[in-house]
Tab-separated table of C-alpha atoms in Angstrom:
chain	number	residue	atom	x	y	z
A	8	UNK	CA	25.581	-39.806	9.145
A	9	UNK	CA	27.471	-36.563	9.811
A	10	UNK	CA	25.907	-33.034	9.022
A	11	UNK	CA	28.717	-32.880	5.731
A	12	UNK	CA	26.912	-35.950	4.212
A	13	UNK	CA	23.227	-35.283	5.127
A	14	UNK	CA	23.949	-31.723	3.286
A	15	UNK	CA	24.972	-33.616	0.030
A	16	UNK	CA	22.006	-36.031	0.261
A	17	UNK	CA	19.418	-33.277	0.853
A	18	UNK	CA	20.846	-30.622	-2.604
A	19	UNK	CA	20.672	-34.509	-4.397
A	20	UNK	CA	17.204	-34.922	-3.194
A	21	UNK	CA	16.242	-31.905	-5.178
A	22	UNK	CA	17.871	-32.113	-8.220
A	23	UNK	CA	20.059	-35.489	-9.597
A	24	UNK	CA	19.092	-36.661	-12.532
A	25	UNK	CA	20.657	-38.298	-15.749
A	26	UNK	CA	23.882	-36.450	-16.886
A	27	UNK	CA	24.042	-35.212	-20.451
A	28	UNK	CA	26.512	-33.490	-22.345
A	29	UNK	CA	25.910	-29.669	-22.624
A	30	UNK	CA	27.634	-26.674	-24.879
A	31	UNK	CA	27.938	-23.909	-23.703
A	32	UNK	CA	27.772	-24.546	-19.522
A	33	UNK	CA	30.705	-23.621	-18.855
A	34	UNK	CA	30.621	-20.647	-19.712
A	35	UNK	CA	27.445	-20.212	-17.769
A	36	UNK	CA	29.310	-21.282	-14.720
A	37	UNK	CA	32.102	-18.517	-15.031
A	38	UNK	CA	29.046	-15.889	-15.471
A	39	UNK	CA	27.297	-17.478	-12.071
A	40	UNK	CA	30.766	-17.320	-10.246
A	41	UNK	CA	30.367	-13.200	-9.858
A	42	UNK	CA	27.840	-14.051	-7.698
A	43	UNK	CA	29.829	-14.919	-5.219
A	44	UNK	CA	32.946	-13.436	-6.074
A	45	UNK	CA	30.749	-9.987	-5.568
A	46	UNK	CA	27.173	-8.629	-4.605
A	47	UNK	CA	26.021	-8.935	-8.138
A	48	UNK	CA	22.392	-9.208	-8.895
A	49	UNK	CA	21.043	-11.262	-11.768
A	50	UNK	CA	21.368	-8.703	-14.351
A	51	UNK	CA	25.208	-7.922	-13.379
A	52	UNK	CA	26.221	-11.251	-12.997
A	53	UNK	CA	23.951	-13.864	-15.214
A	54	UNK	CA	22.111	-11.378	-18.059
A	55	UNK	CA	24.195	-8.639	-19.288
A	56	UNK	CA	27.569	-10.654	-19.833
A	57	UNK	CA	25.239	-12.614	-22.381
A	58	UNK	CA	24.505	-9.741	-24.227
A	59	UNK	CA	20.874	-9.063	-23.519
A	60	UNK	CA	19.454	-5.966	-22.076
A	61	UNK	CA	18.563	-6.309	-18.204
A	62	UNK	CA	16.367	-4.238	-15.897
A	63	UNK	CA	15.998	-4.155	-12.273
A	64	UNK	CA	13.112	-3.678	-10.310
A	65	UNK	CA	11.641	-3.532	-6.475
A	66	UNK	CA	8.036	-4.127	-5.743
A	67	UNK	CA	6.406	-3.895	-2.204
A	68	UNK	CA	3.464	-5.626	-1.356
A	69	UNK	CA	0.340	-5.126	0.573
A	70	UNK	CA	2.164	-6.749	3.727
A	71	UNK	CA	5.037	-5.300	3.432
A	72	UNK	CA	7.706	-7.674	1.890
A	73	UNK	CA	9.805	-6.213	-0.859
A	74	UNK	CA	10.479	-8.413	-3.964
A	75	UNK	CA	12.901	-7.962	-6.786
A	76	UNK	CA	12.280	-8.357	-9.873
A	77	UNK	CA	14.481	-8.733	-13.018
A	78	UNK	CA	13.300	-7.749	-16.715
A	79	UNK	CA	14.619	-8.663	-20.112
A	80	UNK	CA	12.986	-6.466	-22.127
A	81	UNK	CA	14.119	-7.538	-25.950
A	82	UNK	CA	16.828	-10.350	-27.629
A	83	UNK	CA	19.800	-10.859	-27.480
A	84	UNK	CA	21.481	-7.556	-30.002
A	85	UNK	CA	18.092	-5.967	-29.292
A	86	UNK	CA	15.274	-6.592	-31.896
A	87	UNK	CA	11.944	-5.490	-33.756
A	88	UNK	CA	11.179	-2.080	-32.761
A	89	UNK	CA	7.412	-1.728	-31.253
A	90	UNK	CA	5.471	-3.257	-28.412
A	91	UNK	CA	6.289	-6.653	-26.899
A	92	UNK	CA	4.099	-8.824	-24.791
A	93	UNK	CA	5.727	-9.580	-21.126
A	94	UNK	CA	5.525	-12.426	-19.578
A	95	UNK	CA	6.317	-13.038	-15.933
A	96	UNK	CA	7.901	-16.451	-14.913
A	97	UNK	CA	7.378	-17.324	-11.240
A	98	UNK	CA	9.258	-20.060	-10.096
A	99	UNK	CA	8.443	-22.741	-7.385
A	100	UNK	CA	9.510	-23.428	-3.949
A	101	UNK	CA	13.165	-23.686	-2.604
A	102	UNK	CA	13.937	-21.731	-6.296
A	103	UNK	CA	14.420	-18.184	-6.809
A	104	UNK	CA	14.502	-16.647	-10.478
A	105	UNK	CA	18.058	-17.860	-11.322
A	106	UNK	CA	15.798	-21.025	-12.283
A	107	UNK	CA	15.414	-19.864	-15.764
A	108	UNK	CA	18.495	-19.251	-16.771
A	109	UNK	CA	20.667	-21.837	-15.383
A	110	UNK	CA	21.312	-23.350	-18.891
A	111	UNK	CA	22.791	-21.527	-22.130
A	112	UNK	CA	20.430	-19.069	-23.665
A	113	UNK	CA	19.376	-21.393	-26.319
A	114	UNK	CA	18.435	-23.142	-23.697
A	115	UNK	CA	16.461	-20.923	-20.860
A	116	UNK	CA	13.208	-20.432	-21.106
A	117	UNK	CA	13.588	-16.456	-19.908
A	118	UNK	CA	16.511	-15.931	-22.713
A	119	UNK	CA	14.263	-18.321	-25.665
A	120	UNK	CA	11.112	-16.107	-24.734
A	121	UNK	CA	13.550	-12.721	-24.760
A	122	UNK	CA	14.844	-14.079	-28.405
A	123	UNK	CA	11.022	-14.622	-29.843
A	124	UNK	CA	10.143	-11.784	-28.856
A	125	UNK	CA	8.751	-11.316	-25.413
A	126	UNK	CA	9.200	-8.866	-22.806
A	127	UNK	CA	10.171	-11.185	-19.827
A	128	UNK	CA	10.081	-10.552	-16.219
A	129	UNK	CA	11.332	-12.296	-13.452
A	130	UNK	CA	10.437	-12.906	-10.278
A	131	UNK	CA	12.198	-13.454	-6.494
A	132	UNK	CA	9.902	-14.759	-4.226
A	133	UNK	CA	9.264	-13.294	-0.664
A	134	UNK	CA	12.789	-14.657	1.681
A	135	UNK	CA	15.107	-15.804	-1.316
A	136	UNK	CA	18.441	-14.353	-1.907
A	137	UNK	CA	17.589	-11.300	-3.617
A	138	UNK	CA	14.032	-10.922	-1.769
A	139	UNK	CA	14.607	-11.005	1.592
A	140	UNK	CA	13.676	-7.037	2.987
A	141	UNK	CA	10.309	-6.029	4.496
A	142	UNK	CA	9.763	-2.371	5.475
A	143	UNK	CA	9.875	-3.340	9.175
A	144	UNK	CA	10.857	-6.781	9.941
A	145	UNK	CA	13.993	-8.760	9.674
A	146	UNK	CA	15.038	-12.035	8.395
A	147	UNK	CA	16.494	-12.700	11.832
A	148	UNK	CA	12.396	-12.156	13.313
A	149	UNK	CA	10.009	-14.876	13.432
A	150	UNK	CA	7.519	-13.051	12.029
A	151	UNK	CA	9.259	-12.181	9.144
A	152	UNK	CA	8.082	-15.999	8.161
A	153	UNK	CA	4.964	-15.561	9.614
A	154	UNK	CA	3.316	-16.933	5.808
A	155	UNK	CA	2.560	-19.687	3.415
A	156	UNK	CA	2.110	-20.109	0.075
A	157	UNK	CA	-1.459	-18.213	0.803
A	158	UNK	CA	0.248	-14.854	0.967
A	159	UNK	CA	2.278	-15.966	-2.127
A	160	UNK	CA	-1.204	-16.443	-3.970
A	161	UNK	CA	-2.726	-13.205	-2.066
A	162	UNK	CA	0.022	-10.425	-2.206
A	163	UNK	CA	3.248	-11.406	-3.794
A	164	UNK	CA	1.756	-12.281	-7.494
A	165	UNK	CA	-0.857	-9.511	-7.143
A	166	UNK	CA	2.079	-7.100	-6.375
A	167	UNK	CA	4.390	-8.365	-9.223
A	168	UNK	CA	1.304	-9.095	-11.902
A	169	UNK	CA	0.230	-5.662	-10.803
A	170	UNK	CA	3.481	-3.822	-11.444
A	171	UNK	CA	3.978	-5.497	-14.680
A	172	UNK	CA	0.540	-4.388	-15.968
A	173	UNK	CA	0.903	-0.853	-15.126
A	174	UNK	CA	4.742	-0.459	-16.220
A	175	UNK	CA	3.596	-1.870	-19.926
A	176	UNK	CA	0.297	-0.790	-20.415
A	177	UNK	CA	-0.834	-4.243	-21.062
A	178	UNK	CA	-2.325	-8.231	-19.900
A	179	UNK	CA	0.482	-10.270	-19.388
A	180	UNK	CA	1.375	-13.662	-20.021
A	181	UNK	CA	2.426	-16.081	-17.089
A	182	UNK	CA	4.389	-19.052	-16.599
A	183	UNK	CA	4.823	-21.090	-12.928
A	184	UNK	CA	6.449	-23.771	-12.115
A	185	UNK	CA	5.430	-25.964	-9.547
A	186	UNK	CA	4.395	-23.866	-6.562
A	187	UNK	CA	4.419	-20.565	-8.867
A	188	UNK	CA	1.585	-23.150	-10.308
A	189	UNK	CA	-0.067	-23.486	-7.076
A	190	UNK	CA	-0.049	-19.820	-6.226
A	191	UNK	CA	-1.676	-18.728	-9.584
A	192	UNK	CA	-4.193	-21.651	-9.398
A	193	UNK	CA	-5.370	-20.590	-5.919
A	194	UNK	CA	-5.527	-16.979	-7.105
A	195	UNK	CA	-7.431	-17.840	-10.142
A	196	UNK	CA	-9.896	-20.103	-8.320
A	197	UNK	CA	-10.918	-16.455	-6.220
A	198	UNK	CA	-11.297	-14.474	-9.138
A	199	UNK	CA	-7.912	-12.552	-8.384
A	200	UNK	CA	-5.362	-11.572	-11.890
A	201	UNK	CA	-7.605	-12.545	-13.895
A	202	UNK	CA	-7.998	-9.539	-15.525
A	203	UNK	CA	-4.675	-8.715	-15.991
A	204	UNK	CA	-3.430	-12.265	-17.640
A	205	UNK	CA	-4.286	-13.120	-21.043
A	206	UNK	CA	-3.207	-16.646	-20.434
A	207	UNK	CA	-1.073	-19.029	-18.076
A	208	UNK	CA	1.566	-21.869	-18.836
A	209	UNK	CA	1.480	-23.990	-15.920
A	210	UNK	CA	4.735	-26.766	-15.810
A	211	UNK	CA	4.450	-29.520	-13.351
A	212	UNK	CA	1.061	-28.033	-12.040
A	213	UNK	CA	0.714	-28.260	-8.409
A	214	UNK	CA	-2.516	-28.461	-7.051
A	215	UNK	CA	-3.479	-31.947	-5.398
A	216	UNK	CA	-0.851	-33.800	-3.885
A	217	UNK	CA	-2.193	-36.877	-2.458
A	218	UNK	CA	-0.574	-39.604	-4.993
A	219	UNK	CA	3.006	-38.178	-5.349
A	220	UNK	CA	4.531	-41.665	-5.183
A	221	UNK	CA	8.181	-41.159	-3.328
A	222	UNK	CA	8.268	-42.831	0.169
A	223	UNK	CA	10.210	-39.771	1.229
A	224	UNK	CA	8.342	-36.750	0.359
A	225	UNK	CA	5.386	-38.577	1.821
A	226	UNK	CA	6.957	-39.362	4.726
A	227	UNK	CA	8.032	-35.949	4.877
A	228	UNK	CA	4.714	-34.802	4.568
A	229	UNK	CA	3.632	-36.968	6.750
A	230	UNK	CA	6.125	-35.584	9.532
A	231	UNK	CA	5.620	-31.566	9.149
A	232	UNK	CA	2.711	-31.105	11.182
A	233	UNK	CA	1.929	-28.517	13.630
A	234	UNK	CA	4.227	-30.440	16.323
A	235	UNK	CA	7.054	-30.357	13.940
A	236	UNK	CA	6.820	-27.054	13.732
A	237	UNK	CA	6.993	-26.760	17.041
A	238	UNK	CA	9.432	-28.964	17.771
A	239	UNK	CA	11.999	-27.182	15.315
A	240	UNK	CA	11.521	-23.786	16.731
A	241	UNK	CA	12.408	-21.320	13.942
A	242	UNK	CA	10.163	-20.053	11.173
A	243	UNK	CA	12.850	-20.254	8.080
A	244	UNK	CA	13.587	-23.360	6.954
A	245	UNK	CA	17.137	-23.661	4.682
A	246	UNK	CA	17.303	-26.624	3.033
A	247	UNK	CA	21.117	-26.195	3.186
A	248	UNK	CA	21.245	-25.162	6.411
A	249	UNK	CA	21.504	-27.118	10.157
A	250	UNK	CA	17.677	-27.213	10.577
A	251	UNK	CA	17.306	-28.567	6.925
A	252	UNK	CA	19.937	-31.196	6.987
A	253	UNK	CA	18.136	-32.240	10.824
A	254	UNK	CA	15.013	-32.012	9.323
A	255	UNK	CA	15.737	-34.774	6.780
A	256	UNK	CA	18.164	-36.883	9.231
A	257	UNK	CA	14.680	-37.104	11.522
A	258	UNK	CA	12.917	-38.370	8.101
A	259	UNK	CA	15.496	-40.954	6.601
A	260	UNK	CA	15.287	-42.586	10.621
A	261	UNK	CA	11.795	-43.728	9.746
A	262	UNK	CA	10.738	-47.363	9.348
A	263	UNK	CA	10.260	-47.833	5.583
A	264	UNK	CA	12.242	-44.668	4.022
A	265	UNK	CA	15.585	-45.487	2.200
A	266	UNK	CA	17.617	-41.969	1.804
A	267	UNK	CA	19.710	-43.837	-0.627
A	268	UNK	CA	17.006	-44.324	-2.935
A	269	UNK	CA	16.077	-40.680	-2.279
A	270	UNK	CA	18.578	-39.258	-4.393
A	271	UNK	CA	17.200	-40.214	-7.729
A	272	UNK	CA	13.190	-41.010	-6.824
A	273	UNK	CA	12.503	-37.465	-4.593
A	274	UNK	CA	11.375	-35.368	-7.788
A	275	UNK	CA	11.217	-38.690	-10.164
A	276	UNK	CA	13.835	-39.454	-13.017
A	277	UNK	CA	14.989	-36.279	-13.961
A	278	UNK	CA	16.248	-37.395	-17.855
A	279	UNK	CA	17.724	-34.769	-19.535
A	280	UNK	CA	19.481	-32.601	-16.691
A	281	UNK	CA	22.702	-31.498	-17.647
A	282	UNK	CA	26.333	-32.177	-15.754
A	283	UNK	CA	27.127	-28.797	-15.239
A	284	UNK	CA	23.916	-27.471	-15.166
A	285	UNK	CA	22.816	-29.410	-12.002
A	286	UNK	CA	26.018	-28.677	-10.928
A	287	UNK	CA	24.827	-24.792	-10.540
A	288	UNK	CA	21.901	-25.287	-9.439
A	289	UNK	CA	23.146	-27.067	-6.411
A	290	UNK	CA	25.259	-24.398	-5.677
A	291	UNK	CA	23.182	-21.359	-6.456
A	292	UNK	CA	19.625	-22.229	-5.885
A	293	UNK	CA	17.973	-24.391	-2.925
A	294	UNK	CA	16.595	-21.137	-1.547
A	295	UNK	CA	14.810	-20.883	1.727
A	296	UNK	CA	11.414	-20.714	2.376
A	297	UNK	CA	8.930	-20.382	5.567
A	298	UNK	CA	8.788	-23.351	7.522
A	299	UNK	CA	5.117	-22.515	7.543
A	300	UNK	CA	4.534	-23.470	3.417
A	301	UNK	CA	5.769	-26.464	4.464
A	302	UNK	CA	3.214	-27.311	6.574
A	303	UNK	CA	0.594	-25.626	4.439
A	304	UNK	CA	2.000	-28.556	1.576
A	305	UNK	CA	1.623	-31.500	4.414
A	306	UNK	CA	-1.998	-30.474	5.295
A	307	UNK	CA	-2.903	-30.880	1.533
A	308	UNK	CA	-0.994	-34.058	1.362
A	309	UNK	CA	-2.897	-35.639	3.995
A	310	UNK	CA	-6.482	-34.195	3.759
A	311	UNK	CA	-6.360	-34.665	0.194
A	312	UNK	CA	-8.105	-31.083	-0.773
A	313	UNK	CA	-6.668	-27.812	-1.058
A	314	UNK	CA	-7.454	-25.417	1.190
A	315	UNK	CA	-6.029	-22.309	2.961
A	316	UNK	CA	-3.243	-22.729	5.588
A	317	UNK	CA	-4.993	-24.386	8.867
A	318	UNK	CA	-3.380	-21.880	11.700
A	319	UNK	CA	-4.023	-25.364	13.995
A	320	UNK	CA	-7.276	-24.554	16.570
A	321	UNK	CA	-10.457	-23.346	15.614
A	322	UNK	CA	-10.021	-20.108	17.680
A	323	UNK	CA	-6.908	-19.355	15.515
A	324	UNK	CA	-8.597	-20.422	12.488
A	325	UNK	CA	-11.870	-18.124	13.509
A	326	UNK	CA	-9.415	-15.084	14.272
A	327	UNK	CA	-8.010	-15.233	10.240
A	328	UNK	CA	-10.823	-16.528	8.345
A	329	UNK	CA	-14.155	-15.931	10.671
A	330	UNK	CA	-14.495	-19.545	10.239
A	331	UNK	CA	-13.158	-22.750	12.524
A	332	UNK	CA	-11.715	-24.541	9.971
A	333	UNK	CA	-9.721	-23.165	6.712
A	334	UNK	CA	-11.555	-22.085	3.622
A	335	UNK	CA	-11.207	-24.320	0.340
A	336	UNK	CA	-9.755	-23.288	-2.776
A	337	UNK	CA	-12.567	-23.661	-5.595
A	338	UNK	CA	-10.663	-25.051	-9.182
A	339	UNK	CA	-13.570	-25.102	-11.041
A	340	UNK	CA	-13.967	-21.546	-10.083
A	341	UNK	CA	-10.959	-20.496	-12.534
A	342	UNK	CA	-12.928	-18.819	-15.099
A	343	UNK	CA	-13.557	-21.087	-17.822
A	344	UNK	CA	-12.490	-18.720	-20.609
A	345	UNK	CA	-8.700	-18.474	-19.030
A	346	UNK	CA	-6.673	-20.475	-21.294
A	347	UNK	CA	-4.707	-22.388	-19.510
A	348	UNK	CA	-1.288	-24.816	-20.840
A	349	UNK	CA	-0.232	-27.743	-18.458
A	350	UNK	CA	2.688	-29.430	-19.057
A	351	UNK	CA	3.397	-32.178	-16.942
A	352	UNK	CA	5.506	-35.059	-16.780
A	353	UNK	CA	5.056	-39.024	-16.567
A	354	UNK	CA	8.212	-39.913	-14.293
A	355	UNK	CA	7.276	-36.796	-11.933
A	356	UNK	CA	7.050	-37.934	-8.438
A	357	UNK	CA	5.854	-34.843	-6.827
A	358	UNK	CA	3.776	-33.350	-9.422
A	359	UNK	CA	1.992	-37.128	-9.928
A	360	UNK	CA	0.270	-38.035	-12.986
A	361	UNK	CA	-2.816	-38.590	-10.791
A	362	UNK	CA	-2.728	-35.511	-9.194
A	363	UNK	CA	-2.282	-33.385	-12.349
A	364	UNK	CA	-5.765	-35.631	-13.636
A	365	UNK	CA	-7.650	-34.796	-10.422
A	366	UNK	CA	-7.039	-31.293	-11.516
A	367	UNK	CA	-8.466	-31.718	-15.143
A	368	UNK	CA	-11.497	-32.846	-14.057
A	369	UNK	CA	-11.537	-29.476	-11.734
A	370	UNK	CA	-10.849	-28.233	-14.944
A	371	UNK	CA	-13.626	-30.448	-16.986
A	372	UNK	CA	-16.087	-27.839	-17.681
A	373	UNK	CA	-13.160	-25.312	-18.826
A	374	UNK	CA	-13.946	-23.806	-22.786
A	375	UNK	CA	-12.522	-26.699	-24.970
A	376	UNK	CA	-10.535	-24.321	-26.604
A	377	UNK	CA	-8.852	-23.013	-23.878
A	378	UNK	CA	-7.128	-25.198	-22.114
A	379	UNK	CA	-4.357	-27.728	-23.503
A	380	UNK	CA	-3.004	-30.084	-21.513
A	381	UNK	CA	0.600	-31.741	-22.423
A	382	UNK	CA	2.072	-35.187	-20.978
A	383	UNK	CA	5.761	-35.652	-21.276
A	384	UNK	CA	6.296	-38.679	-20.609
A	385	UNK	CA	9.932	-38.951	-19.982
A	386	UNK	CA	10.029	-35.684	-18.073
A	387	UNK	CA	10.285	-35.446	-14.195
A	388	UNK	CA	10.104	-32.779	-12.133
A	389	UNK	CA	12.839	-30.406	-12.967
A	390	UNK	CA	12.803	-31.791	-16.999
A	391	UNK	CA	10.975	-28.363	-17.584
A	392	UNK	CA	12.799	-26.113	-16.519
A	393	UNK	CA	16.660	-27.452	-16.657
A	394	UNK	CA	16.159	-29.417	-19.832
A	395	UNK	CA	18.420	-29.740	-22.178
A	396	UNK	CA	15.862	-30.666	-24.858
A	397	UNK	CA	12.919	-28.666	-23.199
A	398	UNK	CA	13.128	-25.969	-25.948
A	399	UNK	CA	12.254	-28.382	-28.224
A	400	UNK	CA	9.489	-30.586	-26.142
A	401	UNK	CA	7.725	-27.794	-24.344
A	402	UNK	CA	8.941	-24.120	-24.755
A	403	UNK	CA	8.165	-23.958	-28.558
A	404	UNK	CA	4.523	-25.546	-27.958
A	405	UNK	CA	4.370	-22.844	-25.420
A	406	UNK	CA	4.900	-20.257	-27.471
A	407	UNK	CA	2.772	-20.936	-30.301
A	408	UNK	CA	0.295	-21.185	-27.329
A	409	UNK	CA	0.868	-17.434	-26.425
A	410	UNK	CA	0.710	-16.515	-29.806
A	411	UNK	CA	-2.879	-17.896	-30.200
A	412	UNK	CA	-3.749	-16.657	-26.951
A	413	UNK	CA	-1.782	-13.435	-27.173
């Protein structure tokens, strides 16, 4: 199959799922066609056209990476005068913070928080589109990618939870989505933001990953080990780009893996995705990440615990950790007073029922009142945060979970 084909099959991978009608996507399409048409950031091109205030922001963390961040400080037409809560959404891997506001505003989790009253901020992650500077290295440099999703969990949320605190004066709410999950798990489990966040929404939590059930990630998984790594030779991987579409060419050759199924099974049965809607996101998201967190994700598949990133020999390992072998992330170290929301869902293939359990029972001696867990059982893996319904299903239940916890 030619690279044009492997390109489709790879942006389907990551996002088909069952077509609804929405109102109102179109016009969301015309506002995400400036991005192209010029260098316009988020609030240019996707905020301010819908009538809401929007904010720009760079942070720099400790190592050096410089991450924008976007802010929606009030409603749409403004609103109550007085203090708001923020919130900071991170999103998950191959994402950047367009994620939340792909669909209309009555239908984006950053515009429905803006509307009920909620000071939202929005993160890039480290090597996405609008996130991609470092005070001394270049995209272009291997080390530039030089990370996993440990420096995600040990400078990039400290950095933006940090800068949030101090520019309102107050604890902040947080929401992740599948890796941002991971991240602000692994952070928790050290003791790290937890006194800056009042409480955390966690959709499709991340944390185990040895019973996601689709032949392909596993194989995947399966594949990206230290050799692969090698064997590819660049530190970036772009899903839409020549190593990506190689990278899964390599995958769908093995004995056992159908790419044809891999279109609708990769993140489960997505079924309330919008036409249009995935339509964008195939065009504007599938961001890049470090071929590294890749690996980082195999090694947890396969050893079945979640540790930090294995650098691959014990003298490497000793060097970074003083250790030979990679230090394990605690769960049940998350302070049991955190309250803590996971919404999860039952067709997920990535985020697998049985993985989100293993975590609860992490989680088993958390404060009864403080931490809610939520199975959706038609949702898949992108359900919560492209729905068309997920106002209704999990946004409003996650409010009311602020406000208890606010």
């Amino acid at each position: 199959m030619g690279f044009r084909c492997w390109l489709l099959v790879i942006t389907f991978v990551l996002s088909l799922g069952f077509q609804c009608e929405l109102a109102g996507a179109h016009g969301q399409r015309q506002l995400l066609q400036s991005l192209e048409a010029a260098d316009d950031g988020v609030c240019t091109a996707v905020v301010s056209p819908q009538g809401y205030e929007c904010r720009e922001y760079e942070v720099k963390t400790q190592d050096g990476y410089i991450l924008t961040m976007n802010r929606i400080p009030q409603g749409r037409g403004g609103g109550s005068a007085g203090k708001r809560q923020p919130v900071l959404l991170q999103h998950g891997v191959f994402m950047d913070g367009l994620t939340w506001l792909l669909n209309p505003p009555q239908q984006s989790l950053a515009f429905v928080l803006a509307d009920n009253g909620f000071d939202v901020w929005i993160t890039h992650g480290r090597g996405t589109r609008w996130s991609r500077r470092h005070e001394s290295l270049d995209t272009s440099d291997p080390a530039y990618w030089a990370w996993s999703w440990d420096e995600l969990a040990s400078y990039d949320l400290p950095a933006t939870v940090g800068f949030v605190f101090q520019q309102t004066g107050q604890k902040l709410q947080y929401v992740g989505h599948s890796m941002g999950t991971l991240t602000a798990l692994s952070a928790f489990s050290e003791g790290k933001l937890v006194d800056k966040i009042k409480s955390a929404a966690l959709l499709t939590p991340v944390a185990y990953l040895s019973y996601m059930t689709t032949p392909i990630g596993r194989a995947a998984a399966s594949a990206f080990s230290g050799e692969m790594l090698e064997a590819l030779g660049v530190a970036e991987f772009d899903p839409k780009g020549v190593v990506g579409t190689n990278f899964l060419e390599s995958v769908c050759a093995m004995p056992g893996v159908n790419c044809y199924d891999l279109m609708a099974s990769f993140t489960g049965l997505n079924c309330c995705l919008n036409d249009s809607t995935v339509d964008m996101y195939l065009k504007y998201e599938l961001q890049p990440t470090s071929v590294r967190t890749l690996v980082h994700f195999s090694q947890t598949f396969r050893r079945g615990v979640i540790t930090k990133y294995d650098h691959g020999s014990s003298i490497a390992n000793m060097a970074a950790y003083g250790r030979s072998s990679p230090p394990e992330y605690h769960m049940p170290d998350i302070p049991h007073d955190l309250p803590l929301l996971l919404s999860y869902g039952g067709w997920d293939m990535l985020s697998d029922v049985t993985d989100v359990q293993l975590l609860l029972n992490d989680l088993s001696n958390h404060d009864a009142d403080k931490l809610v867990a939520q199975l959706v059982m038609e949702y898949a893996h992108l359900d919560f945060v492209m729905g068309v319904n997920a106002k209704q299903v999990v946004y409003d239940g996650l409010i009311e979970f602020f406000h208890k916890h606010g």
